Coordinates of C-alpha atoms in Angstrom, one line a residue:
Chain A
M1 CA 10.5 -22.5 4.9
T2 CA 13.6 -21.7 6.9
G3 CA 14.2 -25.2 8.0
R4 CA 13.9 -24.2 11.7
G5 CA 10.6 -26.1 12.1
P6 CA 7.1 -24.7 12.8
R7 CA 6.7 -21.5 14.7
G8 CA 5.7 -23.1 18.0
E9 CA 9.0 -24.9 18.4
R10 CA 11.0 -21.8 18.2
G11 CA 11.9 -19.6 21.1
E12 CA 10.2 -16.5 22.3
Q13 CA 13.4 -14.6 21.3
A14 CA 13.0 -15.7 17.7
D15 CA 9.5 -14.4 17.6
K16 CA 10.6 -11.1 19.0
I17 CA 13.2 -10.8 16.3
V18 CA 10.7 -11.6 13.6
A19 CA 8.2 -9.0 15.0
A20 CA 11.0 -6.3 15.1
A21 CA 12.1 -7.2 11.5
R22 CA 8.4 -7.0 10.3
R23 CA 8.0 -3.5 11.8
S24 CA 11.3 -2.3 10.4
F25 CA 10.9 -3.6 6.9
A26 CA 7.4 -2.1 6.8
T27 CA 8.2 1.3 8.1
R28 CA 11.8 2.0 7.3
G29 CA 12.2 -0.3 4.3
Y30 CA 14.2 -3.5 3.7
A31 CA 17.3 -1.6 2.6
A32 CA 17.5 0.6 5.7
T33 CA 17.2 -2.4 8.0
S34 CA 20.3 -4.2 9.3
L35 CA 20.5 -7.4 11.4
R36 CA 22.1 -5.1 14.1
S37 CA 19.2 -2.7 14.1
V38 CA 16.7 -5.5 14.3
A39 CA 18.5 -7.0 17.3
R40 CA 18.5 -3.6 19.0
E41 CA 14.7 -3.2 18.4
A42 CA 14.0 -6.7 19.6
G43 CA 16.2 -6.2 22.6
V44 CA 18.4 -9.2 21.9
D45 CA 22.1 -9.8 21.2
P46 CA 22.9 -9.5 17.5
G47 CA 24.5 -13.0 17.6
L48 CA 21.1 -14.4 18.3
V49 CA 19.6 -12.9 15.1
T50 CA 22.4 -14.6 13.2
Y51 CA 21.9 -17.8 15.1
Y52 CA 18.2 -18.1 14.2
F53 CA 18.1 -16.5 10.8
R54 CA 21.7 -16.5 9.5
T55 CA 21.3 -13.6 7.0
K56 CA 18.9 -10.7 6.2
T57 CA 17.5 -12.9 3.5
G58 CA 16.7 -15.6 6.1
L59 CA 14.9 -13.0 8.1
L60 CA 13.1 -11.8 5.0
E61 CA 11.9 -15.3 4.2
E62 CA 10.4 -15.5 7.7
V63 CA 8.7 -12.1 7.5
M64 CA 7.1 -13.1 4.2
Q65 CA 5.4 -16.1 5.7
P66 CA 1.6 -15.5 5.7
P67 CA -0.3 -15.4 9.0
E68 CA -1.1 -18.9 10.4
A69 CA -4.9 -18.4 9.7
F70 CA -4.3 -17.4 6.1
G71 CA -4.3 -20.7 4.3
A72 CA -7.3 -22.2 6.2
T73 CA -9.3 -18.9 6.0
V74 CA -8.9 -18.6 2.2
A75 CA -9.4 -22.3 1.6
A76 CA -12.7 -22.4 3.7
A77 CA -14.1 -19.5 1.6
A78 CA -13.0 -21.1 -1.6
E79 CA -14.8 -24.3 -0.7
Q80 CA -18.2 -22.4 -0.6
P81 CA -20.6 -23.2 -3.4
L82 CA -19.8 -21.0 -6.4
E83 CA -22.9 -18.8 -6.0
R84 CA -21.9 -17.8 -2.4
R85 CA -18.1 -17.7 -2.9
G86 CA -17.8 -14.0 -3.8
H87 CA -19.3 -13.0 -0.5
A88 CA -17.2 -15.6 1.4
L89 CA -13.9 -14.5 -0.2
V90 CA -14.5 -10.8 0.7
Q91 CA -15.5 -11.8 4.3
A92 CA -12.3 -14.0 4.6
A93 CA -10.1 -11.1 3.4
L94 CA -11.8 -8.7 5.8
N95 CA -11.6 -11.2 8.7
L96 CA -7.8 -11.5 8.2
W97 CA -7.3 -7.8 8.0
E98 CA -9.6 -6.8 10.9
D99 CA -7.5 -9.0 13.2
P100 CA -4.6 -6.9 14.3
A101 CA -2.2 -9.8 14.6
S102 CA -2.7 -11.1 11.1
A103 CA -3.1 -7.6 9.7
E104 CA 0.3 -6.6 10.9
I105 CA 1.9 -9.6 9.1
L106 CA 0.0 -9.0 5.9
R107 CA 0.8 -5.3 6.0
S108 CA 4.5 -6.1 6.3
I109 CA 4.3 -8.6 3.4
I110 CA 2.7 -5.9 1.2
L111 CA 5.0 -3.1 2.1
T112 CA 8.2 -5.2 2.0
A113 CA 7.3 -6.7 -1.4
A114 CA 6.7 -3.2 -2.9
Q115 CA 10.4 -2.3 -2.5
E116 CA 12.4 -5.5 -2.4
P117 CA 12.7 -7.8 -5.4
A118 CA 13.4 -10.9 -3.3
A119 CA 10.2 -10.2 -1.3
L120 CA 8.2 -9.6 -4.4
H121 CA 9.4 -13.0 -5.7
R122 CA 8.2 -14.6 -2.5
L123 CA 4.8 -12.7 -2.8
R124 CA 4.4 -14.1 -6.3
Q125 CA 5.0 -17.6 -5.1
L126 CA 2.5 -17.1 -2.2
F127 CA 0.0 -15.8 -4.7
S128 CA 0.3 -18.7 -7.1
E129 CA 0.4 -21.4 -4.4
R130 CA -2.0 -20.1 -1.8
V131 CA -4.4 -17.9 -3.7
L132 CA -4.6 -18.6 -7.4
A133 CA -5.1 -22.3 -7.1
V134 CA -7.6 -21.9 -4.3
V135 CA -10.0 -19.1 -5.1
S136 CA -10.9 -20.4 -8.5
H137 CA -11.5 -24.0 -7.2
S138 CA -13.9 -25.9 -9.4
L139 CA -13.8 -23.3 -12.3
P140 CA -12.8 -24.4 -15.8
D141 CA -9.0 -24.7 -16.3
T142 CA -9.1 -22.2 -19.2
E143 CA -10.6 -19.5 -17.1
R144 CA -9.4 -19.9 -13.5
N145 CA -6.1 -18.0 -13.8
L146 CA -7.8 -15.0 -15.4
R147 CA -10.7 -15.0 -12.9
A148 CA -8.4 -15.4 -9.9
S149 CA -6.3 -12.5 -11.1
L150 CA -9.4 -10.3 -11.5
I151 CA -10.5 -11.2 -8.0
S152 CA -7.0 -10.3 -6.8
T153 CA -7.2 -6.8 -8.3
Q154 CA -10.4 -6.1 -6.4
I155 CA -9.3 -7.6 -3.0
V156 CA -5.9 -6.0 -3.2
G157 CA -7.4 -2.6 -4.0
M158 CA -9.9 -2.9 -1.2
V159 CA -7.0 -3.7 1.2
M160 CA -4.8 -0.8 0.0
N161 CA -7.6 1.8 0.3
R162 CA -9.0 0.5 3.6
Y163 CA -6.0 -0.8 5.5
I164 CA -2.8 0.5 4.1
W165 CA -3.7 4.0 3.0
Q166 CA -6.9 4.4 5.0
I167 CA -8.2 6.6 2.3
G168 CA -11.8 7.3 1.2
T169 CA -15.2 6.0 2.4
V170 CA -14.3 2.4 2.1
A171 CA -11.7 2.9 4.9
T172 CA -14.3 4.1 7.4
L173 CA -17.4 1.9 6.7
P174 CA -18.1 -1.1 9.0
A175 CA -16.7 -4.4 7.5
P176 CA -20.2 -5.8 6.8
A177 CA -21.1 -2.8 4.6
V178 CA -17.8 -3.2 2.7
T179 CA -18.7 -6.9 2.2
D180 CA -22.0 -5.9 0.7
L181 CA -20.4 -3.4 -1.6
I182 CA -17.5 -5.5 -2.9
A183 CA -18.9 -9.1 -2.9
P184 CA -21.0 -8.6 -6.1
T185 CA -17.8 -7.6 -7.9
I186 CA -16.0 -10.8 -6.8
Q187 CA -19.1 -12.8 -7.7
H188 CA -19.1 -11.1 -11.1
Y189 CA -15.4 -12.1 -11.6
L190 CA -16.1 -15.7 -10.5
T191 CA -19.2 -16.5 -12.5
D192 CA -20.3 -13.9 -15.1
P193 CA -19.3 -14.6 -18.7
L194 CA -15.9 -13.2 -19.8
P195 CA -16.0 -10.5 -22.4
P196 CA -15.9 -11.7 -26.1
S197 CA -12.4 -10.2 -26.6
L198 CA -11.0 -12.7 -24.0
S199 CA -11.2 -15.8 -26.1
D200 CA -8.7 -18.5 -25.4
D201 CA -6.2 -17.5 -28.0
S202 CA -6.0 -13.8 -26.9
R203 CA -5.3 -14.8 -23.3
S204 CA -1.9 -15.4 -22.0
P205 CA -1.2 -18.3 -19.7
G206 CA -0.6 -15.9 -16.8
Chain B
M1 CA 3.6 23.3 -4.4
T2 CA 7.2 24.1 -3.6
G3 CA 7.0 27.8 -4.5
R4 CA 9.7 27.4 -7.1
G5 CA 7.4 27.8 -10.0
P6 CA 6.3 25.4 -12.7
R7 CA 8.6 22.6 -13.8
G8 CA 9.6 24.3 -17.1
E9 CA 11.2 27.3 -15.3
R10 CA 13.4 25.2 -13.2
G11 CA 16.9 24.1 -14.2
E12 CA 17.8 20.7 -15.8
Q13 CA 19.8 20.0 -12.6
A14 CA 16.7 20.3 -10.4
D15 CA 14.9 17.8 -12.7
K16 CA 17.8 15.4 -12.4
I17 CA 17.7 15.7 -8.6
V18 CA 13.9 15.0 -8.5
A19 CA 14.4 12.0 -10.8
A20 CA 17.1 10.6 -8.5
A21 CA 15.0 11.1 -5.4
R22 CA 12.1 9.4 -7.1
R23 CA 14.1 6.3 -7.8
S24 CA 15.7 6.2 -4.4
F25 CA 12.4 6.7 -2.4
A26 CA 10.8 4.0 -4.5
T27 CA 13.5 1.4 -4.3
R28 CA 15.4 2.0 -1.1
G29 CA 12.7 3.8 0.8
Y30 CA 12.3 7.3 2.1
A31 CA 14.1 6.7 5.4
A32 CA 17.2 5.2 3.7
T33 CA 17.5 8.2 1.4
S34 CA 19.6 11.2 2.3
L35 CA 20.0 14.5 0.5
R36 CA 23.7 13.5 0.1
S37 CA 22.9 10.2 -1.5
V38 CA 20.4 11.9 -3.9
A39 CA 23.1 14.4 -4.9
R40 CA 25.5 11.6 -5.6
E41 CA 23.0 9.7 -7.7
A42 CA 22.0 12.8 -9.6
G43 CA 25.7 13.7 -10.2
V44 CA 25.3 17.2 -8.6
D45 CA 26.9 19.0 -5.7
P46 CA 24.9 18.4 -2.4
G47 CA 24.7 22.2 -2.0
L48 CA 22.5 22.3 -5.1
V49 CA 20.0 19.9 -3.6
T50 CA 19.7 22.1 -0.6
Y51 CA 19.5 25.2 -2.8
Y52 CA 16.5 23.9 -4.8
F53 CA 14.6 21.8 -2.2
R54 CA 16.0 23.0 1.2
T55 CA 15.1 19.8 3.1
K56 CA 14.2 16.1 2.5
T57 CA 10.6 17.1 3.1
G58 CA 10.9 19.7 0.3
L59 CA 12.2 17.0 -2.0
L60 CA 9.4 14.6 -0.9
E61 CA 6.8 17.3 -1.7
E62 CA 8.2 17.5 -5.2
V63 CA 8.3 13.7 -5.7
M64 CA 4.6 13.5 -4.7
Q65 CA 3.5 15.8 -7.5
P66 CA 1.5 13.8 -10.0
P67 CA 2.6 13.5 -13.6
E68 CA 1.8 16.6 -15.7
A69 CA -0.8 14.7 -17.7
F70 CA -2.6 13.4 -14.6
G71 CA -5.2 16.1 -13.9
A72 CA -6.2 16.6 -17.6
T73 CA -6.4 12.8 -18.3
V74 CA -8.6 12.0 -15.3
A75 CA -10.8 15.1 -15.9
A76 CA -11.3 14.3 -19.5
A77 CA -12.5 10.8 -18.6
A78 CA -14.7 12.2 -15.9
E79 CA -16.4 14.5 -18.3
Q80 CA -17.6 11.6 -20.4
P81 CA -21.4 10.9 -20.2
L82 CA -22.1 8.7 -17.2
E83 CA -22.9 5.6 -19.3
R84 CA -19.4 5.6 -20.9
R85 CA -17.5 6.9 -17.9
G86 CA -16.5 3.5 -16.5
H87 CA -14.7 2.6 -19.7
A88 CA -13.1 6.1 -20.0
L89 CA -11.8 6.0 -16.4
V90 CA -10.1 2.6 -16.9
Q91 CA -8.6 3.7 -20.1
A92 CA -7.3 6.9 -18.6
A93 CA -5.6 5.0 -15.8
L94 CA -4.1 2.5 -18.2
N95 CA -2.9 5.3 -20.5
L96 CA -1.1 7.0 -17.6
W97 CA 0.5 3.7 -16.5
E98 CA 1.5 2.5 -20.0
D99 CA 3.5 5.7 -20.5
P100 CA 6.9 5.0 -18.9
A101 CA 7.5 8.6 -17.8
S102 CA 4.2 9.1 -16.0
A103 CA 4.3 5.5 -14.7
E104 CA 7.6 6.1 -13.0
I105 CA 6.2 9.1 -11.2
L106 CA 3.0 7.3 -10.1
R107 CA 5.0 4.3 -9.1
S108 CA 7.2 6.4 -6.9
I109 CA 4.2 8.2 -5.3
I110 CA 2.6 4.8 -4.4
L111 CA 5.8 3.2 -3.0
T112 CA 6.8 6.3 -1.1
A113 CA 3.3 6.8 0.4
A114 CA 3.3 3.2 1.6
Q115 CA 6.1 3.8 4.1
E116 CA 6.3 7.5 4.8
P117 CA 3.4 9.2 6.8
A118 CA 4.2 12.6 5.3
A119 CA 3.9 11.1 1.8
L120 CA 0.7 9.3 2.7
H121 CA -0.8 12.6 3.9
R122 CA 0.1 14.1 0.5
L123 CA -1.4 11.1 -1.3
R124 CA -4.7 11.6 0.6
Q125 CA -4.8 15.3 -0.4
L126 CA -4.1 14.3 -4.0
F127 CA -6.9 11.7 -3.8
S128 CA -9.5 14.1 -2.4
E129 CA -8.6 17.1 -4.6
R130 CA -7.8 15.4 -7.9
V131 CA -9.7 12.1 -7.9
L132 CA -12.6 12.1 -5.5
A133 CA -14.2 15.4 -6.7
V134 CA -13.6 14.5 -10.3
V135 CA -14.5 10.9 -11.1
S136 CA -17.9 11.2 -9.4
H137 CA -18.7 14.4 -11.4
S138 CA -22.5 14.9 -11.8
L139 CA -23.4 12.1 -9.3
P140 CA -25.7 12.9 -6.3
D141 CA -23.8 14.5 -3.4
T142 CA -25.0 11.8 -1.0
E143 CA -23.3 9.0 -3.1
R144 CA -20.3 10.5 -4.8
N145 CA -17.8 9.9 -2.0
L146 CA -18.7 6.3 -1.6
R147 CA -18.8 5.6 -5.4
A148 CA -15.5 7.4 -5.9
S149 CA -14.0 5.3 -3.1
L150 CA -15.2 2.0 -4.6
I151 CA -13.8 3.1 -8.0
S152 CA -10.5 3.8 -6.3
T153 CA -10.4 0.3 -4.8
Q154 CA -10.7 -1.3 -8.2
I155 CA -8.3 1.0 -10.1
V156 CA -5.7 0.8 -7.3
G157 CA -5.9 -3.0 -7.2
M158 CA -5.5 -3.2 -11.0
V159 CA -2.4 -1.0 -10.8
M160 CA -0.9 -2.9 -7.9
N161 CA -1.3 -6.3 -9.7
R162 CA -0.4 -5.2 -13.2
Y163 CA 2.3 -2.5 -12.7
I164 CA 3.7 -2.7 -9.2
W165 CA 3.8 -6.4 -8.5
Q166 CA 3.3 -7.7 -12.0
I167 CA 1.4 -10.7 -10.7
G168 CA -1.2 -12.8 -12.4
T169 CA -2.9 -12.7 -15.8
V170 CA -4.0 -9.1 -15.5
A171 CA -0.3 -8.2 -15.6
T172 CA 0.3 -9.8 -19.0
L173 CA -2.8 -9.1 -21.0
P174 CA -2.8 -6.2 -23.5
A175 CA -4.3 -3.0 -22.2
P176 CA -7.5 -3.1 -24.2
A177 CA -8.3 -6.6 -22.8
V178 CA -7.8 -5.3 -19.3
T179 CA -10.1 -2.3 -20.1
D180 CA -12.9 -4.7 -21.3
L181 CA -12.5 -6.7 -18.1
I182 CA -12.4 -3.9 -15.5
A183 CA -14.6 -1.2 -17.1
P184 CA -17.9 -3.0 -16.2
T185 CA -16.9 -3.0 -12.5
I186 CA -16.2 0.8 -12.6
Q187 CA -19.5 1.3 -14.4
H188 CA -21.2 -0.8 -11.8
Y189 CA -19.7 1.4 -9.0
L190 CA -20.7 4.6 -10.9
T191 CA -24.3 3.8 -11.8
D192 CA -25.8 0.7 -10.3
P193 CA -28.0 1.1 -7.2
L194 CA -26.1 0.9 -3.9
P195 CA -27.0 -2.1 -1.6
P196 CA -29.9 -1.5 0.8
S197 CA -27.6 -1.7 3.9
L198 CA -25.9 1.5 2.6
S199 CA -28.7 3.9 3.4
D200 CA -27.6 7.5 4.2
D201 CA -27.5 7.1 8.0
S202 CA -25.2 4.0 7.9
R203 CA -22.7 5.7 5.7
S204 CA -19.9 7.8 7.1
P205 CA -19.0 11.1 5.4
G206 CA -15.7 9.5 4.2

C-alpha cells in the first residue's frame, strides 16, 4: 500500500506513470529504469512522478500490486469443493493470464521480481498472503503449506512456458485444453496422499 | 556457437569476462549492461571484451550456452527406461541446480531470457534442440512434443519456486524429498493417457 488510496481515486496521470514503469521494469529491468525515463515514457513532467510516488521504491511498490481481479478470482476458485478445486484453480490462473490487462500486470510482477530483491520480497509477501493461505483452504494445517507450494510450482511453470517464454506445445493450445492437461496435477497436489518420506518431522515449516 | 572454439582453448581472461557478463545480465538486466561495464567488473581492458566477443550480442550468445554438464545429464536421464524416467529427469534437473557452478549459468540464462528477445530466441532453440527431442525419447511422434512441453512446465515451475524465487516449502526441502514429490507428476506426463479432448486434430504441432 502506498497510502495514496485506492486506484480509482488517483488521477489518470498516475495510472499512466504506473503503466510506463511496468513496461520499463519488465523490458529494460528495474536497474536501468529511472524516474526521469518513466516520466518521459508516460509523457508527464518528472516532478509529477515524484509527487505521486516519491521514490523509485514507491513506484516499485505500486507495480508489484496484483491486478484488481486477482484476489477475488483466486479466492473464488479456492472456495470450490476440494474435488473440483484443481480444475477451478487452473481455470482461474488461465483467466487472469488470458486477459491482456491483468496479464500485463502479472508479467511485470514476475519479470521485475526475477531481478530486483525488493520486488522479490514483495512477491514473497503476495504469495504468502494471497496464495498460500487461500488455495489450500480447508486442508489440514500440517499439509497446506507443502500442498500450496507444489501447486505453485505447476501453475508458475505453466505461466512461464505459455505466457512469458511462449515455448512448446502448452503455449499454443487453447486454454480449455491446457486446463484439461494441468488440472489433474493440481488435484493430485491438493488431495492425493503425500509420499511416505514427507512425514511431519522431515518437513520444514516453509 | 561463437566460433572461438571450446571453452578450454580460450584464455582465463575470456572466462572472467563471460562470468562478469552472466552476473550483470542476471542482476542488472541485459539493457543496463555495457561492454565497458562488463570489462570493469571482470577487471580487464575493454578492448579485450571486443577482441573476444566483438559485440554485446556475441557476449549474450556465450552467456546463453548451457553448462557443460547439461546435455549429458539430461540425455542420461532420458535414456532411462520409460517407467523410471520421471524420477531420473527430476533428479537430473535438481543435480544441475544444486551444483553452484551450473546453477549460476542456468540462472543467468533464465533471467536474461525473461527480458531480452534475442536471449529468449536462444532459449527456445536450446529447448527444442536439447530438451524437447531428448526427454520424450522413444515416445510416439504424435505425443512427444506435448508430453515434453508438459514436463517442461513442471520442471521450470519447480526451478522458479525453489531456486530463482526461493519461495514456499519446495524451496526449503532437501532435494530427495522434492524428487519424491515431483517425480510422479513427470511420470504422469510421460506415460499416462492424454485427456480425450487432446485428440490429434485439436493439438497444434507445437
